[in-house]
Amino acid sequence: MDAKLKQESPPDMARKECMRLLARASFEELNAAWEALADKPDVSPVRGPETGLVMVRGRIGGGGDAFNLGEATVSRATVRLSTGEIGHGQLLGTDKQRARLAAIFDALFQRDANRAAVEALHRQIASRIDTEDRRTAEETAATRVDFFTMVRGDD
Amino acid sequence: MYVAVKGGEAAIANAHRLLADRRRGDRTLPSITIQQVVEQLGLAVDRVMAEASLYDRELAALAVRQARGDMIEAIFILRAYRTTLPRFGYSEPVDTATMKVERRVSATYKDLPGGQLLGPTFDYTHRLLDPSLIDDAAVEEPAVKEPGEHVMRVSDILDGEGLIEGDGRMPEGHVMGDLTREPMEFPMARDLRLQALARGDEGFLLALAYSTQRGYGRTHPFVGEVRIGEVEVELDLPELGFAVSLGVVRVTECQMVNQFMGSAKQPPQFTRGYGLVFGQSERKAMSMSLVDRALRTDEFSEDIVAPAQDQEFVISHADNVQATGFVEHLKLPHYVDFQAELDLVRRMRRDYDAARTGSQDGMKEAAE
Amino acid sequence: MASQSQIFAGAFADPVFSAQSVFKSLMDGFARPGQIMRLEASSVPPSPMGAAAGAVALTLCDHDTPVWLTPALAKSAVPQWIAFHTGATVTDSKTDARFAIIEKGAPVPGFDQFSLGTQEYPDRSTTLVIEIEALSGGVPLTARGPGIKDDVTIAVRGLPEVFLDFWSANRAIFPRGIDLVLTSGDSVLCLPRTTRIARQEV
């Protein structure tokens, strides 16, 4: 059945990236963007918001066959806008309101009228994540060992 | 034999009330917040997540606080909580090669792409108690430097020469198991063993790993690589037909490289043990990789001569929630069992005395 | 492709309480085999799945229960509907299925084609949910067994002729065997594997 569904809806890279960023958004980021939205459509729940578990898998040796590492909490929601779009939100943790807002923005992303606003939110989230990752990478780089040879045996 | 008795409700209620009081401690001191536990006791939180087998920092911190810092109690609470939630699915396997590395060291190569990145390590500290922490002295901002090249996996370097076995493959047609869904059976395949080890007790795995180094199932290990950092978790959504990211989790990975003399079936080469653990815990990841390798006796035609090589022994006793449940249940009422045993011992004692003296009295007593 | 409204609509309006109420009806139904239980929560699954079968699926199926569907149901929007609302995947293999759903008028496969459980784990058998024409008004049969005081008459309409043969073969392998939920409209009638069914003497 999975194969059939996949065939019917090929991966939409823009939507996938949209959902990746929304999963990393803070409640404050999502809520501020929602408050700033000019004409808010009505939102009705389709599924959730609800919290459950996803079994996180690893690979033996890092790149071999899969095994089950352990579970993680995940919150998810599916909503329908009054304009008809369906949006899904799913993210790590137990914050159901964050998941609901992420679902709303996934739905708004599918509306031409709101796409620009959602993309502005994406840029804001992406830029914050980049800054945080960059900072961590720089801090880690400062702990890199520079080896230097003190004495060679043959001198 | 079990006999239902009632009683003790008031005592239990008051004991719980007393526990809450002792947990809170001196009311003139501020209470610890969950965020403080997450931020300042992060490695305790990581251990609880790993051994509860549930990644959620806030809930793990809550469990630590609720358990008054008793780690196994906190693990128990979080493990119990996970049973209340529905399962949404299985993630795509995390890709540790694309990890946002916060620490990476290798004991096998000095100069390797990406370098030796020490990260926030206790190594090279002097293990002297630091009185400055008592006064909450100001802490310097971390130093920063321009990041270097991609942090390449050490196993990929060695692989080029064909002297090291590849990443682990299960036999053709193997269906991946899940300990949370099927009862344990032995012999257990490597994927299930790794799942059990990943949530196994750190102390137990450490002791087993240590035993292999001391000669009880020696594996001649080198740390090919230990790395800590964040990896993305993706879940396939049937309603969309593609996998989407749920966010990132921090994990610790250890690639242990083990010298192998070769056997009738295999040439001399380096074999590998693998460790992967939620959170930052290289002691656990290293121990796991040593025990993983020790347990692979069937693959390398090795004799089982030590506890760390005996999968039924290791896997059956690695889970501290099961272990504490069975050990600690002994303190619960066994009044009837004990009465029965007491009667039995009394009778045996009479028989014993009677046999020893052979006296009329002894015979009479035993007949009663 | 199935339209979005078919897939996303039609689940319980109040998932927790509806599922609890349907669960209670099913539990009581299995405790009192042969009794017609009206479900108090309704679902609107994609056609051709019936309302009661939909409610049973929403209540009992989850990520760990592969579901087998008849060819007609498998071709409809039902697989996606079940996947979205319950997390269960659809399987082609009758022996992997924990539930099998058969719509009204579809041929009923032999019960022994499904998972019958094992002597050690008889619970691992398939539960069949079969929608039939009506739960009453058919040829009267006598049911006996645990949960039934003396005997009870069931008179369902729309089961295949061979049902009694299937059922007695299913009885013969106890403790293994399938369990049965018959549905019609918004009602169910449960037949656990312990129930013995016979024709009534005229």
GROMACS .gro file of C-alpha atoms in nm, chain B:
model
  368
  156MET     CA    1  -0.009  -1.909   4.733
  157TYR     CA    2  -0.168  -1.566   4.738
  158VAL     CA    3  -0.412  -1.439   4.999
  159ALA     CA    4  -0.577  -1.102   4.953
  160VAL     CA    5  -0.557  -0.880   5.258
  161LYS     CA    6  -0.660  -0.522   5.307
  162GLY     CA    7  -0.511  -0.252   5.519
  163GLY     CA    8  -0.246   0.012   5.527
  164GLU     CA    9  -0.431   0.269   5.314
  165ALA     CA   10  -0.377   0.545   5.567
  166ALA     CA   11  -0.013   0.446   5.614
  167ILE     CA   12   0.044   0.448   5.236
  168ALA     CA   13  -0.125   0.786   5.190
  169ASN     CA   14   0.084   0.934   5.467
  170ALA     CA   15   0.403   0.776   5.333
  171HIS     CA   16   0.337   0.939   4.996
  172ARG     CA   17   0.272   1.270   5.165
  173LEU     CA   18   0.598   1.233   5.355
  174LEU     CA   19   0.779   1.145   5.030
  175ALA     CA   20   0.646   1.465   4.871
  176ASP     CA   21   0.771   1.661   5.168
  177ARG     CA   22   1.119   1.507   5.162
  178ARG     CA   23   1.134   1.555   4.786
  179ARG     CA   24   1.063   1.924   4.828
  180GLY     CA   25   1.315   1.953   5.113
  181ASP     CA   26   1.379   2.280   5.292
  182ARG     CA   27   1.097   2.517   5.187
  183THR     CA   28   1.318   2.822   5.242
  184LEU     CA   29   1.523   2.714   4.939
  185PRO     CA   30   1.384   2.772   4.588
  186SER     CA   31   1.241   2.465   4.422
  187ILE     CA   32   1.432   2.328   4.115
  188THR     CA   33   1.261   2.390   3.785
  189ILE     CA   34   1.241   2.128   3.511
  190GLN     CA   35   1.432   2.364   3.280
  191GLN     CA   36   1.711   2.388   3.540
  192VAL     CA   37   1.737   2.009   3.548
  193VAL     CA   38   1.742   1.998   3.165
  194GLU     CA   39   2.011   2.265   3.143
  195GLN     CA   40   2.231   2.189   3.443
  196LEU     CA   41   2.192   1.815   3.500
  197GLY     CA   42   2.179   1.733   3.130
  198LEU     CA   43   2.374   1.409   3.151
  199ALA     CA   44   2.141   1.273   3.418
  200VAL     CA   45   1.854   1.358   3.184
  201ASP     CA   46   2.037   1.184   2.899
  202ARG     CA   47   2.086   0.867   3.100
  203VAL     CA   48   1.721   0.855   3.194
  204MET     CA   49   1.618   0.899   2.829
  205ALA     CA   50   1.857   0.628   2.711
  206GLU     CA   51   1.757   0.366   2.965
  207ALA     CA   52   1.387   0.451   2.967
  208SER     CA   53   1.418   0.419   2.588
  209LEU     CA   54   1.222   0.742   2.542
  210TYR     CA   55   1.369   1.060   2.401
  211ASP     CA   56   1.208   1.361   2.570
  212ARG     CA   57   1.425   1.597   2.774
  213GLU     CA   58   1.147   1.767   2.967
  214LEU     CA   59   0.974   1.445   3.067
  215ALA     CA   60   1.307   1.287   3.165
  216ALA     CA   61   1.392   1.592   3.376
  217LEU     CA   62   1.051   1.571   3.540
  218ALA     CA   63   1.117   1.204   3.616
  219VAL     CA   64   1.457   1.289   3.770
  220ARG     CA   65   1.297   1.549   3.992
  221GLN     CA   66   1.004   1.328   4.084
  222ALA     CA   67   1.244   1.043   4.173
  223ARG     CA   68   1.455   1.276   4.392
  224GLY     CA   69   1.754   1.200   4.171
  225ASP     CA   70   1.718   0.820   4.199
  226MET     CA   71   1.814   0.733   3.841
  227ILE     CA   72   1.659   0.387   3.818
  228GLU     CA   73   1.335   0.515   3.973
  229ALA     CA   74   1.334   0.800   3.717
  230ILE     CA   75   1.395   0.551   3.435
  231PHE     CA   76   1.111   0.334   3.569
  232ILE     CA   77   0.870   0.631   3.578
  233LEU     CA   78   0.955   0.739   3.223
  234ARG     CA   79   0.939   0.380   3.091
  235ALA     CA   80   0.596   0.345   3.251
  236TYR     CA   81   0.481   0.671   3.096
  237ARG     CA   82   0.571   0.558   2.743
  238THR     CA   83   0.327   0.269   2.770
  239THR     CA   84   0.041   0.521   2.792
  240LEU     CA   85   0.109   0.665   2.446
  241PRO     CA   86   0.004   0.529   2.107
  242ARG     CA   87   0.271   0.433   1.854
  243PHE     CA   88   0.262   0.649   1.541
  244GLY     CA   89   0.524   0.459   1.348
  245TYR     CA   90   0.890   0.373   1.292
  246SER     CA   91   1.132   0.644   1.185
  247GLU     CA   92   1.365   0.619   0.892
  248PRO     CA   93   1.704   0.506   1.027
  249VAL     CA   94   1.900   0.807   1.154
  250ASP     CA   95   2.210   0.889   0.950
  251THR     CA   96   2.503   0.936   1.186
  252ALA     CA   97   2.734   1.022   0.894
  253THR     CA   98   2.549   1.355   0.859
  254MET     CA   99   2.556   1.422   1.234
  255LYS     CA  100   2.614   1.782   1.347
  256VAL     CA  101   2.921   1.675   1.542
  257GLU     CA  102   2.982   1.826   1.887
  258ARG     CA  103   3.260   1.586   1.982
  259ARG     CA  104   3.457   1.329   1.787
  260VAL     CA  105   3.769   1.148   1.889
  261SER     CA  106   3.952   0.853   1.740
  262ALA     CA  107   4.212   0.640   1.914
  263THR     CA  108   4.324   0.476   1.591
  264TYR     CA  109   4.420   0.775   1.374
  265LYS     CA  110   4.588   1.093   1.488
  266ASP     CA  111   4.531   1.296   1.172
  267LEU     CA  112   4.198   1.223   1.016
  268PRO     CA  113   3.955   1.434   0.813
  269GLY     CA  114   3.765   1.652   1.057
  270GLY     CA  115   4.029   1.615   1.324
  271GLN     CA  116   4.010   1.525   1.690
  272LEU     CA  117   3.731   1.740   1.830
  273LEU     CA  118   3.727   1.724   2.209
  274GLY     CA  119   3.394   1.901   2.266
  275PRO     CA  120   3.253   1.940   2.618
  276THR     CA  121   3.448   1.651   2.775
  277PHE     CA  122   3.546   1.557   3.131
  278ASP     CA  123   3.866   1.405   2.986
  279TYR     CA  124   4.183   1.597   3.084
  280THR     CA  125   4.007   1.759   3.382
  281HIS     CA  126   4.191   1.690   3.706
  282ARG     CA  127   3.887   1.551   3.880
  283LEU     CA  128   3.938   1.797   4.163
  284LEU     CA  129   3.627   1.925   4.336
  285ASP     CA  130   3.572   2.280   4.218
  286PRO     CA  131   3.476   2.516   4.502
  287SER     CA  132   3.399   2.793   4.255
  288LEU     CA  133   3.077   2.611   4.169
  289ILE     CA  134   2.958   2.657   4.530
  290ASP     CA  135   2.957   3.034   4.489
  291ASP     CA  136   2.809   3.020   4.140
  292ALA     CA  137   3.105   3.209   3.994
  293ALA     CA  138   3.058   3.358   3.646
  294VAL     CA  139   3.135   3.117   3.360
  295GLU     CA  140   3.329   3.226   3.051
  296GLU     CA  141   3.169   3.207   2.707
  297PRO     CA  142   3.312   2.921   2.498
  298ALA     CA  143   3.600   2.995   2.262
  299VAL     CA  144   3.515   2.987   1.893
  300LYS     CA  145   3.708   2.905   1.577
  301GLU     CA  146   3.632   2.872   1.207
  302PRO     CA  147   3.489   2.520   1.154
  303GLY     CA  148   3.702   2.282   0.949
  304GLU     CA  149   3.620   2.013   0.694
  305HIS     CA  150   3.348   1.747   0.711
  306VAL     CA  151   3.396   1.500   0.992
  307MET     CA  152   3.449   1.175   0.802
  308ARG     CA  153   3.362   0.837   0.952
  309VAL     CA  154   3.666   0.640   1.063
  310SER     CA  155   3.518   0.308   0.952
  311ASP     CA  156   3.508   0.445   0.594
  312ILE     CA  157   3.882   0.515   0.607
  313LEU     CA  158   3.979   0.163   0.715
  314ASP     CA  159   3.728   0.009   0.477
  315GLY     CA  160   3.937   0.122   0.177
  316GLU     CA  161   4.200  -0.145   0.244
  317GLY     CA  162   3.949  -0.426   0.293
  318LEU     CA  163   4.101  -0.504   0.632
  319ILE     CA  164   3.789  -0.425   0.829
  320GLU     CA  165   3.444  -0.577   0.814
  321GLY     CA  166   3.170  -0.356   0.673
  322ASP     CA  167   2.872  -0.209   0.853
  323GLY     CA  168   2.655  -0.480   1.003
  324ARG     CA  169   2.428  -0.677   0.774
  325MET     CA  170   2.157  -0.912   0.892
  326PRO     CA  171   2.108  -1.243   0.709
  327GLU     CA  172   1.906  -1.231   0.387
  328GLY     CA  173   1.533  -1.220   0.454
  329HIS     CA  174   1.573  -1.124   0.821
  330VAL     CA  175   1.272  -0.934   0.957
  331MET     CA  176   1.376  -0.662   1.201
  332GLY     CA  177   1.254  -0.733   1.552
  333ASP     CA  178   1.116  -0.499   1.814
  334LEU     CA  179   1.154  -0.581   2.183
  335THR     CA  180   0.859  -0.362   2.272
  336ARG     CA  181   0.628  -0.578   2.060
  337GLU     CA  182   0.746  -0.937   2.083
  338PRO     CA  183   0.855  -1.141   2.384
  339MET     CA  184   1.230  -1.212   2.409
  340GLU     CA  185   1.355  -1.535   2.260
  341PHE     CA  186   1.704  -1.679   2.248
  342PRO     CA  187   1.917  -1.700   2.045
  343MET     CA  188   1.846  -1.335   1.970
  344ALA     CA  189   1.949  -1.164   1.645
  345ARG     CA  190   2.196  -0.875   1.651
  346ASP     CA  191   1.936  -0.604   1.575
  347LEU     CA  192   1.731  -0.703   1.879
  348ARG     CA  193   2.043  -0.735   2.095
  349LEU     CA  194   2.142  -0.380   2.001
  350GLN     CA  195   1.796  -0.255   2.094
  351ALA     CA  196   1.825  -0.428   2.431
  352LEU     CA  197   2.178  -0.295   2.489
  353ALA     CA  198   2.078   0.061   2.389
  354ARG     CA  199   1.833   0.067   2.679
  355GLY     CA  200   2.043  -0.152   2.908
  356ASP     CA  201   2.177  -0.039   3.244
  357GLU     CA  202   2.492   0.168   3.205
  358GLY     CA  203   2.655   0.019   3.515
  359PHE     CA  204   2.584  -0.339   3.409
  360LEU     CA  205   2.717  -0.285   3.056
  361LEU     CA  206   3.020  -0.100   3.192
  362ALA     CA  207   3.103  -0.390   3.422
  363LEU     CA  208   3.064  -0.643   3.139
  364ALA     CA  209   3.275  -0.431   2.904
  365TYR     CA  210   3.540  -0.404   3.174
  366SER     CA  211   3.533  -0.780   3.224
  367THR     CA  212   3.619  -0.833   2.854
  368GLN     CA  213   3.921  -0.607   2.896
  369ARG     CA  214   4.034  -0.802   3.200
  370GLY     CA  215   4.036  -1.127   3.006
  371TYR     CA  216   3.681  -1.262   3.037
  372GLY     CA  217   3.613  -1.282   2.664
  373ARG     CA  218   3.890  -1.060   2.535
  374THR     CA  219   3.815  -0.865   2.214
  375HIS     CA  220   4.137  -0.657   2.157
  376PRO     CA  221   3.950  -0.328   2.116
  377PHE     CA  222   4.044   0.016   1.986
  378VAL     CA  223   3.807   0.309   1.973
  379GLY     CA  224   3.783   0.372   1.601
  380GLU     CA  225   3.565   0.665   1.675
  381VAL     CA  226   3.332   0.815   1.931
  382ARG     CA  227   3.105   1.091   1.810
  383ILE     CA  228   2.833   1.295   1.979
  384GLY     CA  229   2.591   1.529   1.807
  385GLU     CA  230   2.249   1.588   1.663
  386VAL     CA  231   2.086   1.378   1.393
  387GLU     CA  232   1.758   1.437   1.216
  388VAL     CA  233   1.463   1.201   1.274
  389GLU     CA  234   1.239   1.145   0.973
  390LEU     CA  235   0.903   0.971   0.966
  391ASP     CA  236   0.729   0.843   0.657
  392LEU     CA  237   0.376   0.984   0.641
  393PRO     CA  238   0.143   0.749   0.450
  394GLU     CA  239  -0.100   1.036   0.393
  395LEU     CA  240   0.168   1.229   0.204
  396GLY     CA  241   0.370   0.944   0.059
  397PHE     CA  242   0.708   1.078   0.169
  398ALA     CA  243   0.917   1.108   0.483
  399VAL     CA  244   0.924   1.435   0.676
  400SER     CA  245   1.159   1.556   0.948
  401LEU     CA  246   1.027   1.560   1.304
  402GLY     CA  247   1.327   1.746   1.444
  403VAL     CA  248   1.665   1.646   1.585
  404VAL     CA  249   1.786   1.422   1.866
  405ARG     CA  250   2.131   1.411   2.023
  406VAL     CA  251   2.299   1.071   2.018
  407THR     CA  252   2.637   0.921   2.101
  408GLU     CA  253   2.790   0.669   1.864
  409CYS     CA  254   3.090   0.444   1.920
  410GLN     CA  255   3.267   0.241   1.653
  411MET     CA  256   3.487  -0.010   1.830
  412VAL     CA  257   3.749  -0.180   1.614
  413ASN     CA  258   3.863  -0.521   1.727
  414GLN     CA  259   4.164  -0.717   1.613
  415PHE     CA  260   4.063  -1.064   1.502
  416MET     CA  261   4.306  -1.350   1.450
  417GLY     CA  262   4.092  -1.517   1.188
  418SER     CA  263   3.922  -1.854   1.197
  419ALA     CA  264   3.870  -2.149   0.967
  420LYS     CA  265   3.598  -1.946   0.795
  421GLN     CA  266   3.744  -1.594   0.796
  422PRO     CA  267   4.084  -1.437   0.732
  423PRO     CA  268   4.253  -1.218   0.995
  424GLN     CA  269   4.092  -0.874   0.991
  425PHE     CA  270   3.946  -0.606   1.209
  426THR     CA  271   3.594  -0.676   1.329
  427ARG     CA  272   3.366  -0.420   1.482
  428GLY     CA  273   3.135  -0.357   1.774
  429TYR     CA  274   2.874  -0.087   1.759
  430GLY     CA  275   2.724   0.142   2.020
  431LEU     CA  276   2.448   0.399   1.974
  432VAL     CA  277   2.277   0.570   2.265
  433PHE     CA  278   2.030   0.854   2.315
  434GLY     CA  279   2.192   1.168   2.455
  435GLN     CA  280   2.553   1.228   2.548
  436SER     CA  281   2.699   0.917   2.708
  437GLU     CA  282   3.021   0.783   2.568
  438ARG     CA  283   3.078   0.551   2.864
  439LYS     CA  284   2.753   0.376   2.773
  440ALA     CA  285   2.815   0.383   2.395
  441MET     CA  286   3.167   0.241   2.440
  442SER     CA  287   3.046  -0.029   2.680
  443MET     CA  288   2.767  -0.117   2.441
  444SER     CA  289   3.007  -0.154   2.149
  445LEU     CA  290   3.237  -0.381   2.350
  446VAL     CA  291   2.950  -0.601   2.462
  447ASP     CA  292   2.802  -0.602   2.109
  448ARG     CA  293   3.130  -0.739   1.976
  449ALA     CA  294   3.166  -0.990   2.258
  450LEU     CA  295   2.818  -1.126   2.185
  451ARG     CA  296   2.892  -1.195   1.817
  452THR     CA  297   3.044  -1.535   1.896
  453ASP     CA  298   2.833  -1.723   1.643
  454GLU     CA  299   2.948  -1.500   1.356
  455PHE     CA  300   3.317  -1.559   1.429
  456SER     CA  301   3.297  -1.919   1.554
  457GLU     CA  302   3.422  -1.812   1.896
  458ASP     CA  303   3.376  -2.028   2.205
  459ILE     CA  304   3.158  -1.881   2.477
  460VAL     CA  305   3.391  -1.876   2.775
  461ALA     CA  306   3.288  -1.559   2.960
  462PRO     CA  307   2.969  -1.392   3.086
  463ALA     CA  308   2.993  -1.102   2.836
  464GLN     CA  309   2.970  -1.353   2.549
  465ASP     CA  310   2.658  -1.526   2.681
  466GLN     CA  311   2.366  -1.346   2.517
  467GLU     CA  312   2.100  -1.499   2.736
  468PHE     CA  313   2.289  -1.390   3.047
  469VAL     CA  314   2.368  -1.040   2.916
  470ILE     CA  315   2.035  -0.951   2.753
  471SER     CA  316   1.818  -1.106   3.025
  472HIS     CA  317   1.989  -0.901   3.294
  473ALA     CA  318   2.066  -0.572   3.119
  474ASP     CA  319   1.732  -0.406   3.179
  475ASN     CA  320   1.736  -0.223   3.510
  476VAL     CA  321   1.359  -0.172   3.521
  477GLN     CA  322   1.303  -0.547   3.509
  478ALA     CA  323   1.592  -0.607   3.745
  479THR     CA  324   1.481  -0.358   4.005
  480GLY     CA  325   1.124  -0.483   3.984
  481PHE     CA  326   1.224  -0.839   4.057
  482VAL     CA  327   1.482  -0.761   4.323
  483GLU     CA  328   1.268  -0.502   4.500
  484HIS     CA  329   0.951  -0.708   4.498
  485LEU     CA  330   1.114  -0.921   4.766
  486LYS     CA  331   1.033  -0.652   5.022
  487LEU     CA  332   0.661  -0.677   4.953
  488PRO     CA  333   0.453  -0.898   5.183
  489HIS     CA  334   0.541  -1.266   5.153
  490TYR     CA  335   0.373  -1.352   5.482
  491VAL     CA  336   0.199  -1.665   5.358
  492ASP     CA  337   0.495  -1.792   5.156
  493PHE     CA  338   0.714  -1.746   5.456
  494GLN     CA  339   0.469  -1.923   5.691
  495ALA     CA  340   0.466  -2.217   5.454
  496GLU     CA  341   0.845  -2.223   5.440
  497LEU     CA  342   0.860  -2.191   5.817
  498ASP     CA  343   0.636  -2.496   5.858
  499LEU     CA  344   0.849  -2.686   5.613
  500VAL     CA  345   1.174  -2.601   5.790
  501ARG     CA  346   1.018  -2.692   6.127
  502ARG     CA  347   0.915  -3.029   5.990
  503MET     CA  348   1.254  -3.093   5.834
  504ARG     CA  349   1.419  -2.993   6.157
  505ARG     CA  350   1.207  -3.246   6.350
  506ASP     CA  351   1.294  -3.520   6.102
  507TYR     CA  352   1.657  -3.424   6.126
  508ASP     CA  353   1.653  -3.426   6.507
  509ALA     CA  354   1.462  -3.749   6.511
  510ALA     CA  355   1.702  -3.918   6.277
  511ARG     CA  356   1.999  -3.799   6.478
  512THR     CA  357   1.877  -3.905   6.823
  513GLY     CA  358   1.662  -4.195   6.710
  514SER     CA  359   1.476  -4.142   7.037
  515GLN     CA  360   1.112  -4.219   7.104
  516ASP     CA  361   1.045  -3.850   7.170
  517GLY     CA  362   1.180  -3.748   6.834
  518MET     CA  363   0.961  -4.001   6.653
  519LYS     CA  364   0.654  -3.882   6.840
  520GLU     CA  365   0.719  -3.520   6.764
  521ALA     CA  366   0.766  -3.585   6.394
  522ALA     CA  367   0.437  -3.774   6.383
  523GLU     CA  368   0.242  -3.479   6.518
   0.00000   0.00000   0.00000
